[in-house]
Short mmCIF file of C-alpha atoms in Angstrom, two decimals:
data_model
loop_
_atom_site.label_atom_id
_atom_site.label_comp_id
_atom_site.label_asym_id
_atom_site.label_seq_id
_atom_site.Cartn_x
_atom_site.Cartn_y
_atom_site.Cartn_z
CA MET Y 1 114.13 97.63 108.79
CA THR Y 2 111.63 100.42 109.53
CA ASN Y 3 110.28 101.07 113.01
CA ALA Y 4 106.58 100.19 112.95
CA THR Y 5 104.13 102.35 114.88
CA TYR Y 6 102.03 100.52 117.44
CA ASN Y 7 98.54 101.64 116.51
CA ARG Y 8 96.45 100.30 119.38
CA LEU Y 9 92.72 100.12 119.81
CA ASN Y 10 91.09 102.96 121.71
CA LYS Y 11 87.61 102.46 123.15
CA ASP Y 12 86.84 106.15 122.55
CA ASP Y 13 87.64 105.92 118.83
CA ALA Y 14 86.40 102.44 117.87
CA VAL Y 15 83.20 101.24 116.24
CA VAL Y 16 82.17 97.59 115.75
CA LEU Y 17 80.90 96.42 112.36
CA LEU Y 18 79.07 93.08 112.24
CA VAL Y 19 78.75 92.20 108.57
CA ASP Y 20 76.50 89.47 107.19
CA HIS Y 21 76.28 87.10 110.15
CA GLN Y 22 73.24 85.59 108.46
CA THR Y 23 71.58 82.23 109.03
CA GLY Y 24 72.27 81.02 105.49
CA LEU Y 25 75.81 82.34 105.10
CA ILE Y 26 76.93 80.94 108.47
CA SER Y 27 76.39 77.43 107.11
CA LEU Y 28 79.32 78.11 104.73
CA VAL Y 29 81.78 78.58 107.61
CA GLN Y 30 84.13 75.60 107.75
CA ASP Y 31 87.31 77.08 109.23
CA PHE Y 32 85.76 76.97 112.74
CA SER Y 33 83.32 74.51 114.25
CA PRO Y 34 79.71 75.85 114.43
CA SER Y 35 79.66 76.11 118.24
CA GLU Y 36 83.14 77.67 118.39
CA PHE Y 37 82.26 80.23 115.73
CA LYS Y 38 78.96 81.22 117.35
CA ASN Y 39 80.73 81.63 120.70
CA ASN Y 40 83.37 83.90 119.13
CA VAL Y 41 80.81 86.11 117.39
CA LEU Y 42 78.76 86.50 120.56
CA ALA Y 43 81.95 87.17 122.55
CA LEU Y 44 82.74 90.07 120.23
CA ALA Y 45 79.16 91.30 120.65
CA ASP Y 46 79.59 91.06 124.44
CA LEU Y 47 82.72 93.22 124.19
CA ALA Y 48 80.95 95.85 122.11
CA LYS Y 49 78.34 96.16 124.85
CA PHE Y 50 80.84 96.00 127.73
CA PHE Y 51 82.97 98.83 126.31
CA GLU Y 52 79.87 100.70 125.06
CA LEU Y 53 81.19 100.81 121.51
CA PRO Y 54 78.88 102.02 118.73
CA THR Y 55 77.86 98.90 116.79
CA ILE Y 56 76.50 98.70 113.25
CA LEU Y 57 74.78 95.63 111.81
CA THR Y 58 74.31 94.90 108.13
CA THR Y 59 73.03 92.05 105.98
CA SER Y 60 73.30 91.19 102.31
CA PHE Y 61 70.23 90.27 100.24
CA GLU Y 62 68.49 88.65 103.20
CA GLN Y 63 65.36 87.80 101.20
CA GLY Y 64 67.52 85.38 99.21
CA PRO Y 65 69.51 82.30 100.27
CA ASN Y 66 71.82 84.33 102.55
CA GLY Y 67 68.98 84.44 105.09
CA PRO Y 68 68.23 86.89 107.92
CA LEU Y 69 70.64 88.15 110.57
CA VAL Y 70 71.17 85.61 113.35
CA PRO Y 71 68.52 86.43 115.99
CA GLU Y 72 70.96 86.69 118.92
CA LEU Y 73 72.66 89.73 117.39
CA LYS Y 74 69.38 91.47 116.68
CA GLU Y 75 68.31 90.87 120.29
CA MET Y 76 71.62 92.14 121.70
CA PHE Y 77 71.55 95.37 119.69
CA PRO Y 78 67.88 96.35 119.33
CA ASP Y 79 68.71 100.06 118.94
CA ALA Y 80 71.85 99.79 116.79
CA PRO Y 81 71.86 100.98 113.18
CA TYR Y 82 70.74 98.02 111.09
CA ILE Y 83 71.27 98.19 107.33
CA PRO Y 84 69.72 95.41 105.22
CA ARG Y 85 71.51 95.91 101.90
CA PRO Y 86 69.25 95.31 98.90
CA GLY Y 87 72.01 93.81 96.76
CA GLN Y 88 75.47 95.32 97.24
CA ILE Y 89 78.01 92.57 97.94
CA ASN Y 90 80.56 95.05 99.34
CA ALA Y 91 78.88 96.72 102.32
CA TRP Y 92 80.97 99.84 101.62
CA ASP Y 93 79.03 100.26 98.35
CA ASN Y 94 75.91 100.91 100.44
CA GLU Y 95 75.54 104.61 101.22
CA ASP Y 96 73.55 104.07 104.44
CA PHE Y 97 76.21 101.75 105.87
CA VAL Y 98 79.04 104.23 105.24
CA LYS Y 99 76.92 107.12 106.55
CA ALA Y 100 76.21 105.21 109.78
CA ILE Y 101 79.96 104.64 110.28
CA LYS Y 102 80.90 108.24 109.55
CA ALA Y 103 78.12 109.51 111.84
CA THR Y 104 79.95 107.97 114.82
CA GLY Y 105 82.93 110.24 114.15
CA ARG Y 106 85.24 107.32 114.92
CA LYS Y 107 88.21 106.22 112.84
CA GLN Y 108 88.95 102.71 114.15
CA LEU Y 109 86.79 100.00 112.63
CA ILE Y 110 86.58 96.63 114.39
CA ILE Y 111 85.08 94.34 111.76
CA ALA Y 112 83.91 90.74 111.62
CA GLY Y 113 81.67 88.91 109.18
CA VAL Y 114 80.80 86.03 106.90
CA VAL Y 115 82.49 85.22 104.59
CA THR Y 116 85.98 86.51 105.41
CA ASP Y 117 87.24 86.77 101.83
CA VAL Y 118 84.23 88.78 100.60
CA CYS Y 119 82.00 90.32 103.27
CA VAL Y 120 84.95 91.25 105.50
CA ALA Y 121 87.72 91.78 102.96
CA PHE Y 122 85.85 94.05 100.53
CA PRO Y 123 84.68 96.69 103.06
CA THR Y 124 88.02 96.44 104.87
CA LEU Y 125 89.93 97.31 101.70
CA SER Y 126 87.45 100.08 100.90
CA ALA Y 127 87.69 101.59 104.39
CA LEU Y 128 91.49 101.48 104.37
CA ALA Y 129 91.46 103.32 101.05
CA GLU Y 130 89.43 106.08 102.73
CA GLY Y 131 91.87 106.47 105.62
CA PHE Y 132 90.19 104.41 108.35
CA ASP Y 133 92.14 102.10 110.65
CA VAL Y 134 90.74 98.58 110.36
CA PHE Y 135 91.05 95.76 112.89
CA VAL Y 136 89.75 92.42 111.59
CA VAL Y 137 88.47 90.01 114.24
CA THR Y 138 89.74 86.80 112.70
CA ASP Y 139 87.95 84.30 114.92
CA ALA Y 140 84.54 86.03 114.60
CA SER Y 141 84.85 85.90 110.80
CA GLY Y 142 84.53 82.65 108.86
CA THR Y 143 84.82 81.17 105.39
CA PHE Y 144 85.04 77.95 103.36
CA ASN Y 145 88.41 76.59 104.50
CA GLU Y 146 91.81 77.59 105.85
CA THR Y 147 93.34 78.17 102.40
CA VAL Y 148 90.70 80.80 101.64
CA GLN Y 149 91.03 82.18 105.17
CA GLN Y 150 94.81 82.66 104.85
CA ALA Y 151 94.53 84.29 101.42
CA ALA Y 152 91.94 86.76 102.76
CA TRP Y 153 94.01 87.57 105.86
CA ASN Y 154 97.11 88.14 103.71
CA ARG Y 155 95.25 90.39 101.29
CA MET Y 156 93.90 92.58 104.10
CA THR Y 157 97.20 92.62 106.02
CA GLN Y 158 99.12 93.75 102.94
CA ALA Y 159 96.66 96.62 102.54
CA GLY Y 160 97.26 97.72 106.15
CA ALA Y 161 94.58 96.01 108.23
CA GLN Y 162 95.47 94.51 111.60
CA MET Y 163 94.45 90.90 112.27
CA MET Y 164 93.27 90.25 115.84
CA ASN Y 165 91.18 87.74 117.77
CA TRP Y 166 88.33 88.76 120.06
CA PHE Y 167 90.35 88.10 123.24
CA SER Y 168 93.19 90.41 122.14
CA VAL Y 169 90.59 93.05 121.18
CA ALA Y 170 89.20 92.82 124.73
CA CYS Y 171 92.62 93.20 126.34
CA GLU Y 172 93.77 96.04 124.12
CA LEU Y 173 90.57 98.01 124.73
CA HIS Y 174 90.73 97.36 128.50
CA ARG Y 175 94.39 98.44 128.85
CA ASP Y 176 94.61 97.94 132.63
CA TRP Y 177 93.02 95.24 134.79
CA ARG Y 178 92.43 97.79 137.53
CA ASN Y 179 89.81 99.44 135.32
CA ASP Y 180 87.40 96.59 136.11
CA ILE Y 181 88.78 93.22 137.18
CA GLU Y 182 85.53 91.39 137.75
CA GLY Y 183 83.55 92.95 134.89
CA LEU Y 184 85.89 91.85 132.12
CA GLY Y 185 86.97 88.72 133.97
CA ASN Y 186 83.39 87.49 134.23
CA LEU Y 187 82.74 88.29 130.57
CA LEU Y 188 85.80 86.24 129.58
CA SER Y 189 84.80 83.36 131.82
CA GLN Y 190 81.39 83.18 130.09
CA ARG Y 191 83.06 82.67 126.70
CA ILE Y 192 86.29 80.80 127.60
CA PRO Y 193 85.55 77.81 129.86
CA ASN Y 194 89.15 77.58 131.09
CA TYR Y 195 89.10 81.25 132.05
CA ARG Y 196 86.39 80.41 134.57
CA ASN Y 197 89.06 78.51 136.52
CA LEU Y 198 91.06 81.72 136.83
CA MET Y 199 88.05 83.67 138.06
CA ASN Y 200 87.11 80.93 140.51
CA SER Y 201 90.59 80.93 142.03
CA TYR Y 202 90.56 84.76 142.10
CA SER Y 203 87.17 84.74 143.88
CA ALA Y 204 88.46 82.24 146.44
CA PHE Y 205 91.57 84.35 147.03
CA THR Y 206 89.68 87.62 147.45
CA ALA Y 207 87.11 85.99 149.76
CA LYS Y 208 89.83 85.15 152.29
#
């Protein structure tokens, strides 16, 4: 058995890629409930802003049935690079998308999108082949059903991608609670109702 290296997320080397979270495509997501999925995507967006990570948005053929980018993401990142791809299914086949990533100078890609097996898997495999480290945010990516989900996760894992959820991304980027207890704690409590109980008890304790 080989000793695996723990390659952890670093907020100074990570960039967030939000791929094809479009109004039409999101209706295909069946492996999460609509409200749960939307919450997860916006939680990841919250993290990108909290840790001041460069964030790149892209859409696929938005004039067609895939539809435009969900408005919340556009509002949250008004100044972020936004690449509406004219037709390429694999975002990595779009020169402007790859240029925007390389312009950040960062090597860790935190990616989420719709659908997992295409819009996430294809650029993930392409980026890995070019030497990037890729961290797939599993619960902010969605597809048709759990069978498709598992096949996509396995394909990306075997190629070297790391599967994470948005909460573990938050914790790995944060590293130490002493960096900002209330900042991250309040962010988590906005997106995880039960976490609000923790923050409420913490607030009561610190108020004593």
